[in-house]
Amino acid sequence: MTRELRIGAAQLGPIGKDEPRAVVVERLIALLRQGADAGCELVAFPELALTTFFPRWYTQDVAGHDHYFEKAMPGPDTQPLFDEAARLGVGFSLGYAELTEPDACGDQHRYNATVLVERDGSVVGKFRKVHIPGHEADEPSRPFQHLERRYFEESPDGFPVWRCFGGIVGLATCNDRRWPETYREMGLQGVELILIGYNTPIHYAPDPSQNELQGFHNHLTMQAGAYQNGTWVVGVAKGGTEEGVESLAESCIIAPSGQIVAQAVTTGDELITATADLDWCKQYKETLFDFARYRRPDVYQRITSQKGVIEP
Amino acid sequence: MTRELRIGAAQLGPIGKDEPRAVVVERLIALLRQGADAGCELVAFPELALTTFFPRWYTQDVAGHDHYFEKAMPGPDTQPLFDEAARLGVGFSLGYAELTEPDACGDQHRYNATVLVERDGSVVGKFRKVHIPGHEADEPSRPFQHLERRYFEESPDGFPVWRCFGGIVGLATCNDRRWPETYREMGLQGVELILIGYNTPIHYAPDPSQNELQGFHNHLTMQAGAYQNGTWVVGVAKGGTEEGVESLAESCIIAPSGQIVAQAVTTGDELITATADLDWCKQYKETLFDFARYRRPDVYQRITSQKGVIEP
């Protein structure tokens, strides 16, 4: 057991609608320093960790929330976080709203993105959310809206992984964690650690019977994804009550066995840590889940050949 | 809420090496009658429910265990179960070892099969296990062997589902339940109820650290599969200590929410029941897991284009 990586999940409490980026970044830096003090080499921050969860408000013009988006990463407000990471020697992942430069046709694209940063402050790679939940159109009858499908495009890039931090690391965002394809795509690339940020309102308007199960479903899907692919998973929340909306906290660090080895106990800014033995992954990847020996892609064809349900 | 189906999981305790089929079938009939008394319309029996778990013993000739296989279903020993099902009006699923008729080349095939039978005793369909675990070669140093890959071929048929019992029903067997592709293949066909029989030794020779997690992993994978596809799942064990080998019991019935609604409390012959509202599935299939709206097969291509891991 030699490849041990000390990791942290930096849960955030609410971010107010008018809270300046610079103040939020100070909160992130404080958590990063806690991580350094705890010996962490890598700290995961949540989805959309720089602003309030703005997709809960409708604007007629899709560009109406562009002030919540980043045009560069690092940018002026986030450079201090990168600088402090390099100074401390602690890498991080950070979720943010990405507004791209105009393309050849002059179009800009909006993604729910996460950047992965090495211990020297250099960018390892960027992930854009694949499974965009919620709705596109104004639904003012909801107590609050979930307009992610209005403000974010689906990533065309899928689930890349990177060799870094002494292992193979991948990213996913919020709703991605509910889909087994997320973990499997990375599992097929040998992933050993997946960092997942989320903002999950407790209230689910289309079926409120799911409200009280939010915590259960959150852990269930990440624990199954970890076990079924023999990988560490970090789930990190923006929790608490933000602009009147209660969101799930319960950030956790999950071993390749599927066991939760650390879990947040508050709904606010809180760092949890664990020492992740990346070699533990082999105990699953080389036995029960030896994909090359046991998988059956010849009979999985519906998974890629069709999108929706086709009943018999 | 109108499509309610009363279902049972008929867990079995051990079956001895020398226990005659006819005696086992009497045990099955006793459980089927309990199911009828409890108002069940469908009772699920375990994997290889007619014999001891013979793949734990090596024979040099693969045909050496052929006396544990069925050449017809129903056959002489199982006809009384079919007759009693028709008399009671209770359908069932039953796991057994299938030996096919010689094909055009004179070859016979061996499958780990499950038959699904309607309330009138007619055969709805047959499933053959897709994910065959264990090993092919003699490994006498193990405390007991798991030679499924010696005695069973992998099914070429995948995961069919059938319209029956007022809904859409599918089957899977033991190790199939650990693979998310199992549930997804059926989920993409609108499955509402999956019946899964299993024989799961507590001791896992390749990595004994998994022994104490057998119960956790059993429920974790079936609960995740149920939730992620909005389907009922029945997991039914042959449990207890059979020929010196301790196997997991913990049979359970799982709702489309992922919640366990019934669970066995013994390791022997035991019937558990639940009333499955098949319309509950819609609360997941038509909201969070509206596949046609939210899935992204364009970025799932590794799942079918490669079998084993390809690291970056």
Coordinates of C-alpha atoms in Angstrom, one line a residue:
Chain A
M1 CA 0.0 0.0 0.0
T2 CA 2.1 2.8 -1.3
R3 CA 0.1 5.2 -3.4
E4 CA -1.6 7.2 -0.6
L5 CA -3.1 10.6 -1.4
R6 CA -4.5 12.8 1.3
I7 CA -7.6 14.4 0.0
G8 CA -10.2 16.9 1.2
A9 CA -13.8 17.8 0.3
A10 CA -14.5 21.5 1.0
Q11 CA -18.2 21.8 1.5
L12 CA -19.6 25.3 1.2
G13 CA -22.6 26.8 2.9
P14 CA -24.9 29.2 0.9
I15 CA -23.6 32.0 -1.3
G16 CA -25.9 35.0 -1.4
K17 CA -27.1 36.6 -4.6
D18 CA -25.1 39.7 -3.9
E19 CA -22.0 38.1 -2.3
P20 CA -19.0 39.4 -4.3
R21 CA -16.7 36.8 -6.0
A22 CA -13.7 38.2 -3.9
V23 CA -15.5 37.3 -0.7
V24 CA -16.3 33.9 -1.9
V25 CA -12.7 33.3 -3.0
E26 CA -11.6 34.3 0.5
R27 CA -13.9 31.5 1.9
L28 CA -12.3 29.0 -0.6
I29 CA -8.8 30.1 0.4
A30 CA -9.6 29.6 4.1
L31 CA -10.8 26.0 3.3
L32 CA -7.7 25.4 1.2
R33 CA -5.5 26.5 4.1
Q34 CA -7.4 24.1 6.4
G35 CA -6.7 21.4 3.8
A36 CA -3.0 22.3 3.8
D37 CA -2.9 22.1 7.6
A38 CA -4.6 18.7 7.5
G39 CA -1.9 17.5 5.1
C40 CA -4.1 17.4 2.0
E41 CA -2.6 17.4 -1.5
L42 CA -5.9 17.9 -3.2
V43 CA -9.1 19.7 -2.1
A44 CA -12.4 19.4 -4.0
F45 CA -14.8 22.4 -4.1
P46 CA -18.5 22.2 -5.2
E47 CA -20.3 22.9 -8.4
L48 CA -20.8 26.6 -9.2
A49 CA -18.6 27.4 -6.2
L50 CA -18.1 31.1 -7.0
T51 CA -21.7 32.4 -7.0
T52 CA -25.2 31.7 -5.9
F53 CA -27.1 29.0 -7.8
F54 CA -28.4 31.5 -10.4
P55 CA -30.4 28.9 -12.6
R56 CA -33.2 29.2 -10.0
W57 CA -34.2 32.6 -11.6
Y58 CA -35.6 33.0 -15.0
T59 CA -34.4 35.8 -17.4
Q60 CA -36.0 36.2 -20.8
D61 CA -32.6 36.8 -22.4
V62 CA -30.3 33.8 -21.8
A63 CA -27.4 36.2 -21.5
G64 CA -29.2 37.8 -18.5
H65 CA -27.1 35.8 -16.0
D66 CA -23.8 36.3 -17.9
H67 CA -22.4 38.3 -15.0
Y68 CA -22.3 35.0 -13.0
F69 CA -20.1 33.4 -15.6
E70 CA -16.3 33.3 -15.9
K71 CA -14.6 34.3 -19.2
A72 CA -11.2 33.0 -18.1
M73 CA -10.0 30.4 -15.5
P74 CA -8.1 31.7 -13.7
G75 CA -9.5 35.1 -14.0
P76 CA -9.0 38.3 -12.0
D77 CA -11.2 37.1 -9.0
T78 CA -9.9 33.5 -9.0
Q79 CA -6.2 34.2 -9.5
P80 CA -5.6 34.5 -5.7
L81 CA -6.9 31.0 -5.2
F82 CA -4.5 29.6 -7.8
D83 CA -1.7 31.6 -6.2
E84 CA -2.4 30.3 -2.8
A85 CA -2.7 26.7 -4.1
A86 CA 0.8 27.0 -5.6
R87 CA 2.1 28.6 -2.4
L88 CA 0.7 25.8 -0.2
G89 CA 1.3 23.0 -2.7
V90 CA -2.3 21.9 -2.6
G91 CA -4.2 21.2 -5.8
F92 CA -7.9 21.6 -6.2
S93 CA -11.0 21.2 -8.3
L94 CA -13.5 24.1 -8.7
G95 CA -16.9 24.3 -10.2
Y96 CA -17.9 27.5 -12.1
A97 CA -20.0 28.8 -14.9
E98 CA -18.0 29.0 -18.1
L99 CA -18.7 31.5 -20.9
T100 CA -16.5 30.7 -23.9
E101 CA -14.9 33.1 -26.3
P102 CA -16.9 33.7 -29.4
D103 CA -16.3 30.9 -32.0
A104 CA -15.8 31.3 -35.7
C105 CA -19.5 32.0 -36.1
G106 CA -19.4 34.6 -33.3
D107 CA -21.4 32.3 -30.9
Q108 CA -20.5 32.0 -27.3
H109 CA -21.2 28.8 -25.3
R110 CA -22.2 28.4 -21.7
Y111 CA -21.1 25.3 -19.7
N112 CA -21.4 24.2 -16.1
A113 CA -17.6 23.6 -15.8
T114 CA -15.1 22.3 -13.3
V115 CA -11.3 23.0 -13.5
L116 CA -8.7 20.6 -12.0
V117 CA -5.6 22.3 -10.8
E118 CA -2.2 20.7 -9.8
R119 CA -0.2 21.5 -6.7
D120 CA 1.8 24.0 -8.6
G121 CA -1.2 26.0 -9.6
S122 CA -1.2 24.7 -13.2
V123 CA -4.4 23.6 -14.9
V124 CA -4.6 19.9 -15.5
G125 CA -7.8 19.9 -17.4
K126 CA -11.4 21.0 -17.5
F127 CA -14.7 19.1 -17.4
R128 CA -18.1 20.3 -18.6
K129 CA -21.3 18.8 -17.1
V130 CA -22.7 16.1 -19.3
H131 CA -26.2 15.5 -17.8
I132 CA -28.0 18.8 -17.5
P133 CA -31.1 18.5 -15.4
G134 CA -34.1 20.7 -14.9
H135 CA -36.0 22.6 -17.6
E136 CA -35.6 25.2 -20.4
A137 CA -38.8 27.2 -20.2
D138 CA -40.1 29.6 -17.6
E139 CA -42.2 27.6 -15.0
P140 CA -43.2 30.4 -12.6
S141 CA -45.6 28.1 -10.7
R142 CA -42.7 26.3 -9.1
P143 CA -41.7 27.5 -5.7
F144 CA -38.3 28.0 -7.3
Q145 CA -37.0 27.1 -10.7
H146 CA -34.2 24.8 -12.0
L147 CA -33.3 26.4 -15.3
E148 CA -30.0 24.6 -15.9
R149 CA -31.2 23.6 -19.3
R150 CA -31.8 27.2 -20.2
Y151 CA -28.4 28.5 -19.1
F152 CA -26.0 25.5 -19.8
E153 CA -25.3 23.5 -22.9
E154 CA -24.7 19.8 -22.6
S155 CA -21.0 19.0 -22.8
P156 CA -19.9 17.5 -26.1
D157 CA -16.7 16.3 -24.5
G158 CA -17.8 13.3 -22.3
F159 CA -15.7 12.2 -19.3
P160 CA -12.0 12.6 -19.8
V161 CA -9.6 11.5 -17.1
W162 CA -6.0 12.6 -16.4
R163 CA -2.9 11.2 -15.0
C164 CA -2.1 13.4 -12.0
F165 CA -1.7 13.3 -8.2
G166 CA 0.0 10.0 -8.5
G167 CA -3.1 8.3 -10.1
I168 CA -5.9 8.6 -12.6
V169 CA -8.4 11.3 -11.8
G170 CA -11.7 12.3 -13.3
L171 CA -14.5 14.8 -12.7
A172 CA -18.3 14.9 -12.8
T173 CA -20.9 17.4 -11.7
C174 CA -24.1 17.0 -9.6
N175 CA -26.7 15.3 -11.7
D176 CA -24.0 13.3 -13.5
R177 CA -23.6 11.3 -10.4
R178 CA -27.1 9.8 -10.7
W179 CA -26.2 8.1 -14.1
P180 CA -24.1 4.9 -14.0
E181 CA -22.7 5.7 -17.4
T182 CA -20.8 8.6 -15.8
Y183 CA -18.7 6.2 -13.6
R184 CA -18.4 3.5 -16.3
E185 CA -17.0 5.9 -18.9
M186 CA -14.3 6.8 -16.5
G187 CA -14.0 3.3 -15.1
L188 CA -13.2 2.1 -18.6
Q189 CA -10.2 4.6 -18.5
G190 CA -9.0 3.1 -15.2
V191 CA -10.1 6.0 -13.1
E192 CA -9.0 5.9 -9.4
L193 CA -10.5 9.1 -8.0
I194 CA -13.6 11.0 -9.2
L195 CA -14.3 14.4 -7.8
I196 CA -18.0 15.4 -7.9
G197 CA -19.4 18.8 -6.9
Y198 CA -23.1 19.3 -6.4
N199 CA -25.9 21.8 -5.7
T200 CA -29.0 19.7 -4.9
P201 CA -32.2 21.3 -3.7
I202 CA -34.1 19.2 -1.2
H203 CA -37.4 20.0 -2.9
Y204 CA -38.0 18.3 -6.2
A205 CA -41.0 19.9 -7.8
P206 CA -41.8 17.2 -10.4
D207 CA -42.1 14.6 -7.6
P208 CA -42.0 15.8 -4.1
S209 CA -42.1 12.2 -2.8
Q210 CA -38.3 12.2 -3.6
N211 CA -37.6 15.1 -1.2
E212 CA -37.0 13.1 1.9
L213 CA -34.9 10.6 -0.1
Q214 CA -32.4 13.2 -1.4
G215 CA -29.7 12.2 1.1
F216 CA -30.2 8.5 0.5
H217 CA -30.1 8.9 -3.3
N218 CA -27.0 11.1 -3.2
H219 CA -25.0 8.5 -1.3
L220 CA -26.6 5.5 -3.0
T221 CA -25.5 6.5 -6.5
M222 CA -22.0 7.6 -5.6
Q223 CA -21.4 4.5 -3.4
A224 CA -22.6 2.2 -6.2
G225 CA -20.5 4.1 -8.8
A226 CA -17.4 3.8 -6.6
Y227 CA -17.9 0.1 -5.9
Q228 CA -18.9 -0.9 -9.5
N229 CA -15.7 0.7 -10.9
G230 CA -13.3 0.2 -8.0
T231 CA -12.6 3.9 -7.6
W232 CA -12.5 6.6 -4.9
V233 CA -15.3 9.1 -5.1
V234 CA -15.5 12.5 -3.5
G235 CA -18.9 14.2 -3.3
V236 CA -18.9 17.8 -2.2
A237 CA -21.9 20.0 -1.7
K238 CA -23.0 23.6 -1.6
G239 CA -25.5 23.0 1.2
G240 CA -27.7 24.9 3.5
T241 CA -30.4 27.5 2.8
E242 CA -29.4 29.8 -0.1
E243 CA -31.8 32.6 -1.1
G244 CA -34.6 30.7 0.6
V245 CA -33.8 27.3 -1.1
E246 CA -32.7 24.4 1.1
S247 CA -30.0 22.3 -0.4
L248 CA -28.5 19.0 0.5
A249 CA -25.1 19.0 2.3
E250 CA -23.8 15.5 3.4
S251 CA -20.6 15.8 1.5
C252 CA -18.6 12.6 1.7
I253 CA -15.5 10.6 0.7
I254 CA -16.2 7.1 -0.6
A255 CA -13.7 4.2 -0.9
P256 CA -13.5 1.8 -3.8
S257 CA -15.4 -0.7 -1.5
G258 CA -18.4 1.7 -1.6
Q259 CA -17.9 2.6 2.0
I260 CA -18.2 6.2 3.2
V261 CA -15.0 7.0 5.1
A262 CA -15.7 10.6 5.8
Q263 CA -18.9 12.7 5.9
A264 CA -19.7 16.3 6.6
V265 CA -21.8 16.9 9.7
T266 CA -22.8 20.6 9.1
T267 CA -24.6 22.3 6.2
G268 CA -22.0 25.1 6.0
D269 CA -18.4 25.7 5.1
E270 CA -16.7 22.5 6.3
L271 CA -13.6 20.5 5.3
I272 CA -13.6 16.7 5.6
T273 CA -10.5 14.7 4.8
A274 CA -9.4 11.1 4.1
T275 CA -6.2 9.3 3.1
A276 CA -7.0 7.6 -0.1
D277 CA -5.0 4.5 -0.9
L278 CA -5.2 4.5 -4.7
D279 CA -3.9 0.9 -4.7
W280 CA -7.1 -0.2 -2.9
C281 CA -8.8 0.2 -6.4
K282 CA -6.9 -2.8 -7.6
Q283 CA -8.7 -5.1 -5.1
Y284 CA -11.9 -4.5 -7.2
K285 CA -10.5 -3.7 -10.7
E286 CA -8.4 -6.9 -10.7
T287 CA -10.9 -9.3 -9.2
L288 CA -14.7 -9.1 -9.4
F289 CA -14.6 -6.1 -11.7
D290 CA -11.9 -7.3 -14.1
F291 CA -13.6 -5.7 -17.0
A292 CA -11.5 -7.4 -19.7
R293 CA -12.5 -10.8 -18.3
Y294 CA -16.1 -10.3 -17.3
R295 CA -17.8 -7.4 -19.2
R296 CA -20.2 -8.2 -22.0
P297 CA -20.4 -5.2 -24.4
D298 CA -21.8 -7.4 -27.1
V299 CA -25.1 -7.4 -25.2
Y300 CA -25.0 -3.8 -24.0
Q301 CA -25.8 -2.3 -27.4
R302 CA -29.0 -0.5 -26.3
I303 CA -27.0 1.7 -24.0
T304 CA -25.4 3.5 -26.9
S305 CA -27.7 2.8 -29.8
Q306 CA -30.8 4.3 -28.3
K307 CA -31.4 7.3 -26.1
G308 CA -35.0 6.9 -24.7
V309 CA -37.0 3.8 -23.8
I310 CA -38.3 1.5 -26.5
E311 CA -40.9 -0.8 -24.9
P312 CA -41.4 -4.4 -26.2
Chain B
M1 CA -52.4 4.0 -8.3
T2 CA -54.0 1.0 -10.0
R3 CA -51.4 -1.4 -11.3
E4 CA -50.7 -3.2 -8.0
L5 CA -49.0 -6.6 -8.2
R6 CA -48.6 -8.7 -5.1
I7 CA -45.1 -10.4 -5.3
G8 CA -43.1 -12.8 -3.2
A9 CA -39.5 -13.7 -2.9
A10 CA -39.1 -17.3 -1.8
Q11 CA -35.6 -17.6 -0.3
L12 CA -34.2 -21.1 0.1
G13 CA -31.9 -22.5 2.6
P14 CA -29.2 -24.9 1.6
I15 CA -29.7 -27.8 -0.7
G16 CA -27.6 -30.9 0.0
K17 CA -25.4 -32.6 -2.6
D18 CA -27.6 -35.7 -2.4
E19 CA -31.0 -34.0 -1.9
P20 CA -33.3 -35.4 -4.6
R21 CA -34.9 -33.0 -7.0
A22 CA -38.4 -34.2 -6.0
V23 CA -37.7 -33.2 -2.3
V24 CA -36.5 -29.8 -3.4
V25 CA -39.6 -29.3 -5.6
E26 CA -41.7 -30.1 -2.5
R27 CA -40.0 -27.2 -0.7
L28 CA -40.7 -25.0 -3.7
I29 CA -44.3 -26.0 -3.7
A30 CA -44.6 -25.3 0.0
L31 CA -43.3 -21.8 -0.5
L32 CA -45.5 -21.3 -3.6
R33 CA -48.5 -22.2 -1.4
Q34 CA -47.4 -19.7 1.2
G35 CA -47.3 -17.2 -1.6
A36 CA -50.8 -18.0 -2.6
D37 CA -52.0 -17.7 1.0
A38 CA -50.4 -14.3 1.1
G39 CA -52.2 -13.2 -2.0
C40 CA -49.2 -13.3 -4.3
E41 CA -49.6 -13.5 -8.1
L42 CA -45.9 -14.0 -8.7
V43 CA -43.2 -15.7 -6.6
A44 CA -39.4 -15.5 -7.4
F45 CA -37.2 -18.4 -6.6
P46 CA -33.3 -18.3 -6.4
E47 CA -30.6 -19.1 -8.9
L48 CA -30.0 -22.9 -9.4
A49 CA -32.9 -23.5 -7.1
L50 CA -33.2 -27.3 -7.9
T51 CA -29.8 -28.5 -6.7
T52 CA -26.8 -27.8 -4.6
F53 CA -24.4 -25.1 -6.0
F54 CA -22.4 -27.7 -7.9
P55 CA -19.8 -25.3 -9.5
R56 CA -17.9 -25.4 -6.2
W57 CA -16.5 -28.8 -7.2
Y58 CA -14.1 -29.5 -10.1
T59 CA -14.6 -32.3 -12.5
Q60 CA -12.0 -32.9 -15.3
D61 CA -14.8 -33.6 -17.8
V62 CA -17.1 -30.6 -18.1
A63 CA -20.0 -33.1 -18.5
G64 CA -19.2 -34.4 -15.1
H65 CA -22.0 -32.4 -13.5
D66 CA -24.5 -32.9 -16.2
H67 CA -26.8 -34.8 -13.8
Y68 CA -27.4 -31.4 -12.1
F69 CA -28.7 -30.0 -15.4
E70 CA -32.3 -29.9 -16.8
K71 CA -32.8 -31.1 -20.3
A72 CA -36.4 -29.8 -20.4
M73 CA -38.3 -27.1 -18.5
P74 CA -40.8 -28.3 -17.3
G75 CA -39.3 -31.7 -16.9
P76 CA -40.4 -34.8 -15.0
D77 CA -39.2 -33.5 -11.6
T78 CA -40.4 -29.9 -12.1
Q79 CA -43.8 -30.6 -13.7
P80 CA -45.5 -30.8 -10.3
L81 CA -44.4 -27.2 -9.6
F82 CA -45.9 -26.0 -12.9
D83 CA -49.1 -27.9 -12.1
E84 CA -49.4 -26.4 -8.7
A85 CA -48.7 -22.9 -10.0
A86 CA -51.6 -23.3 -12.5
R87 CA -53.9 -24.7 -9.8
L88 CA -53.1 -21.9 -7.4
G89 CA -53.0 -19.2 -10.1
V90 CA -49.5 -18.0 -9.0
G91 CA -46.7 -17.4 -11.5
F92 CA -43.1 -17.9 -10.7
S93 CA -39.5 -17.5 -11.8
L94 CA -37.1 -20.4 -11.2
G95 CA -33.3 -20.6 -11.7
Y96 CA -31.8 -23.9 -13.0
A97 CA -28.9 -25.3 -14.9
E98 CA -29.9 -25.8 -18.6
L99 CA -28.4 -28.4 -20.9
T100 CA -29.6 -27.8 -24.5
E101 CA -30.4 -30.3 -27.1
P102 CA -27.5 -31.1 -29.4
D103 CA -27.3 -28.4 -32.2
A104 CA -26.7 -29.0 -35.9
C105 CA -23.0 -29.7 -35.1
G106 CA -24.0 -32.1 -32.3
D107 CA -22.8 -29.6 -29.6
Q108 CA -24.7 -29.2 -26.4
H109 CA -24.7 -25.9 -24.4
R110 CA -24.8 -25.3 -20.7
Y111 CA -26.4 -22.1 -19.3
N112 CA -27.3 -20.8 -15.9
A113 CA -30.9 -20.2 -16.8
T114 CA -34.1 -18.8 -15.3
V115 CA -37.6 -19.5 -16.5
L116 CA -40.5 -17.1 -16.0
V117 CA -43.9 -18.8 -15.8
E118 CA -47.4 -17.2 -15.9
R119 CA -50.3 -17.8 -13.5
D120 CA -51.7 -20.5 -15.8
G121 CA -48.4 -22.5 -15.8
S122 CA -47.4 -21.4 -19.3
V123 CA -43.8 -20.3 -20.0
V124 CA -43.4 -16.6 -20.6
G125 CA -39.7 -16.7 -21.4
K126 CA -36.3 -17.8 -20.4
F127 CA -33.2 -15.8 -19.4
R128 CA -29.6 -17.1 -19.4
K129 CA -27.0 -15.5 -17.1
V130 CA -24.9 -12.9 -18.9
H131 CA -22.1 -12.2 -16.5
I132 CA -20.5 -15.5 -15.5
P133 CA -18.2 -15.0 -12.5
G134 CA -15.5 -17.2 -11.0
H135 CA -12.9 -19.2 -12.9
E136 CA -12.5 -21.9 -15.6
A137 CA -9.5 -23.9 -14.3
D138 CA -9.0 -26.1 -11.3
E139 CA -7.8 -24.0 -8.3
P140 CA -7.6 -26.6 -5.6
S141 CA -5.9 -24.3 -3.2
R142 CA -9.1 -22.4 -2.6
P143 CA -11.1 -23.4 0.4
F144 CA -13.9 -24.0 -2.1
Q145 CA -14.0 -23.3 -5.8
H146 CA -16.3 -21.1 -8.0
L147 CA -16.1 -22.8 -11.3
E148 CA -19.1 -21.2 -13.0
R149 CA -16.9 -20.3 -16.0
R150 CA -16.2 -24.0 -16.4
Y151 CA -19.7 -25.2 -16.4
F152 CA -21.7 -22.3 -17.9
E153 CA -21.4 -20.4 -21.2
E154 CA -22.1 -16.7 -21.3
S155 CA -25.6 -16.0 -22.6
P156 CA -25.6 -14.6 -26.2
D157 CA -29.1 -13.3 -25.7
G158 CA -28.7 -10.3 -23.4
F159 CA -31.5 -9.0 -21.3
P160 CA -35.0 -9.5 -22.8
V161 CA -38.1 -8.2 -21.0
W162 CA -41.7 -9.4 -21.4
R163 CA -45.1 -7.9 -21.1
C164 CA -46.8 -10.0 -18.4
F165 CA -48.3 -9.7 -14.9
G166 CA -49.8 -6.4 -15.9
G167 CA -46.4 -4.8 -16.5
I168 CA -43.0 -5.2 -18.1
V169 CA -40.9 -7.9 -16.4
G170 CA -37.2 -8.9 -16.8
L171 CA -34.8 -11.3 -15.2
A172 CA -31.2 -11.3 -14.1
T173 CA -29.0 -13.8 -12.2
C174 CA -26.6 -13.3 -9.3
N175 CA -23.4 -11.6 -10.5
D176 CA -25.5 -9.8 -13.2
R177 CA -26.8 -7.6 -10.4
R178 CA -23.4 -6.1 -9.7
W179 CA -23.2 -4.6 -13.3
P180 CA -25.1 -1.4 -14.0
E181 CA -25.4 -2.4 -17.7
T182 CA -27.8 -5.2 -16.6
Y183 CA -30.4 -2.8 -15.2
R184 CA -29.8 -0.2 -17.9
E185 CA -30.4 -2.7 -20.8
M186 CA -33.8 -3.5 -19.2
G187 CA -34.5 0.1 -18.2
L188 CA -34.1 1.1 -21.9
Q189 CA -37.0 -1.4 -22.6
G190 CA -39.2 0.2 -19.9
V191 CA -38.8 -2.6 -17.3
E192 CA -40.9 -2.3 -14.2
L193 CA -39.9 -5.4 -12.3
I194 CA -36.7 -7.3 -12.3
L195 CA -36.4 -10.7 -10.6
I196 CA -32.9 -11.7 -9.5
G197 CA -31.9 -15.0 -8.0
Y198 CA -28.5 -15.4 -6.4
N199 CA -26.1 -17.8 -4.7
T200 CA -23.4 -15.7 -3.1
P201 CA -20.7 -17.3 -0.9
I202 CA -19.6 -15.0 1.9
H203 CA -16.0 -15.9 1.4
Y204 CA -14.4 -14.3 -1.7
A205 CA -11.1 -16.0 -2.2
P206 CA -9.5 -13.4 -4.6
D207 CA -10.0 -10.6 -2.0
P208 CA -11.3 -11.7 1.5
S209 CA -11.5 -8.0 2.5
Q210 CA -14.8 -8.1 0.6
N211 CA -16.3 -10.9 2.8
E212 CA -17.8 -8.7 5.4
L213 CA -19.2 -6.4 2.8
Q214 CA -21.2 -9.0 0.9
G215 CA -24.5 -7.9 2.4
F216 CA -23.8 -4.2 1.8
H217 CA -22.7 -4.8 -1.8
N218 CA -25.7 -7.0 -2.5
H219 CA -28.2 -4.3 -1.5
L220 CA -26.2 -1.4 -2.8
T221 CA -26.1 -2.6 -6.4
M222 CA -29.8 -3.7 -6.5
Q223 CA -31.0 -0.5 -4.8
A224 CA -29.0 1.6 -7.2
G225 CA -30.2 -0.4 -10.2
A226 CA -33.8 0.0 -9.1
Y227 CA -33.5 3.8 -8.5
Q228 CA -31.5 4.6 -11.6
N229 CA -34.0 2.9 -13.8
G230 CA -37.2 3.5 -11.8
T231 CA -38.0 -0.2 -11.4
W232 CA -39.0 -2.7 -8.8
V233 CA -36.2 -5.3 -8.0
V234 CA -36.6 -8.6 -6.2
G235 CA -33.4 -10.2 -5.0
V236 CA -33.8 -13.7 -3.8
A237 CA -31.1 -15.9 -2.3
K238 CA -30.2 -19.4 -1.6
G239 CA -28.6 -18.7 1.8
G240 CA -27.2 -20.5 4.8
T241 CA -24.4 -23.1 5.0
E242 CA -24.6 -25.5 2.1
E243 CA -22.0 -28.3 2.0
G244 CA -19.8 -26.3 4.3
V245 CA -20.0 -23.1 2.4
E246 CA -21.8 -20.1 4.0
S247 CA -23.8 -18.1 1.5
L248 CA -25.5 -14.7 1.9
A249 CA -29.2 -14.6 2.5
E250 CA -30.8 -11.1 3.0
S251 CA -33.3 -11.5 0.2
C252 CA -35.2 -8.3 -0.4
I253 CA -37.8 -6.5 -2.4
I254 CA -36.8 -3.0 -3.5
A255 CA -39.1 -0.2 -4.7
P256 CA -38.4 2.1 -7.7
S257 CA -37.2 4.7 -5.1
G258 CA -34.4 2.3 -4.2
Q259 CA -35.9 1.7 -0.8
I260 CA -36.0 -1.9 0.6
V261 CA -39.6 -2.6 1.4
A262 CA -39.2 -6.2 2.6
Q263 CA -36.2 -8.2 3.7
A264 CA -35.7 -11.8 4.8
V265 CA -34.6 -12.3 8.4
T266 CA -33.5 -15.9 8.3
T267 CA -31.0 -17.8 6.2
G268 CA -33.4 -20.6 5.4
D269 CA -36.6 -21.2 3.4
E270 CA -38.5 -18.0 3.9
L271 CA -41.2 -16.1 1.9
I272 CA -41.2 -12.4 2.0
T273 CA -43.9 -10.4 0.2
A274 CA -44.8 -6.9 -1.0
T275 CA -47.4 -5.1 -3.0
A276 CA -45.7 -3.6 -5.9
D277 CA -47.4 -0.5 -7.4
L278 CA -46.0 -0.7 -10.9
D279 CA -47.2 2.9 -11.5
W280 CA -44.7 4.1 -8.9
C281 CA -42.0 3.5 -11.6
K282 CA -43.4 6.5 -13.6
Q283 CA -42.4 8.9 -10.8
Y284 CA -38.8 8.2 -11.8
K285 CA -39.1 7.3 -15.4
E286 CA -41.1 10.4 -16.3
T287 CA -39.1 12.9 -14.2
L288 CA -35.4 12.7 -13.2
F289 CA -34.8 9.6 -15.3
D290 CA -36.7 10.7 -18.4
F291 CA -34.1 8.9 -20.6
A292 CA -35.3 10.5 -23.9
R293 CA -34.8 13.9 -22.4
Y294 CA -31.7 13.5 -20.3
R295 CA -29.5 10.6 -21.4
R296 CA -26.3 11.3 -23.5
P297 CA -25.5 8.1 -25.5
D298 CA -23.2 10.2 -27.8
V299 CA -20.7 10.4 -24.9
Y300 CA -21.2 6.8 -23.6
Q301 CA -19.4 5.1 -26.5
R302 CA -16.7 3.4 -24.5
I303 CA -19.4 1.3 -22.8
T304 CA -20.0 -0.7 -26.0
S305 CA -16.9 0.0 -28.0
Q306 CA -14.4 -1.5 -25.6
K307 CA -14.5 -4.4 -23.1
G308 CA -11.6 -3.8 -20.8
V309 CA -9.8 -0.7 -19.4
I310 CA -7.8 1.5 -21.7
E311 CA -5.8 3.9 -19.5
P312 CA -4.9 7.4 -20.8

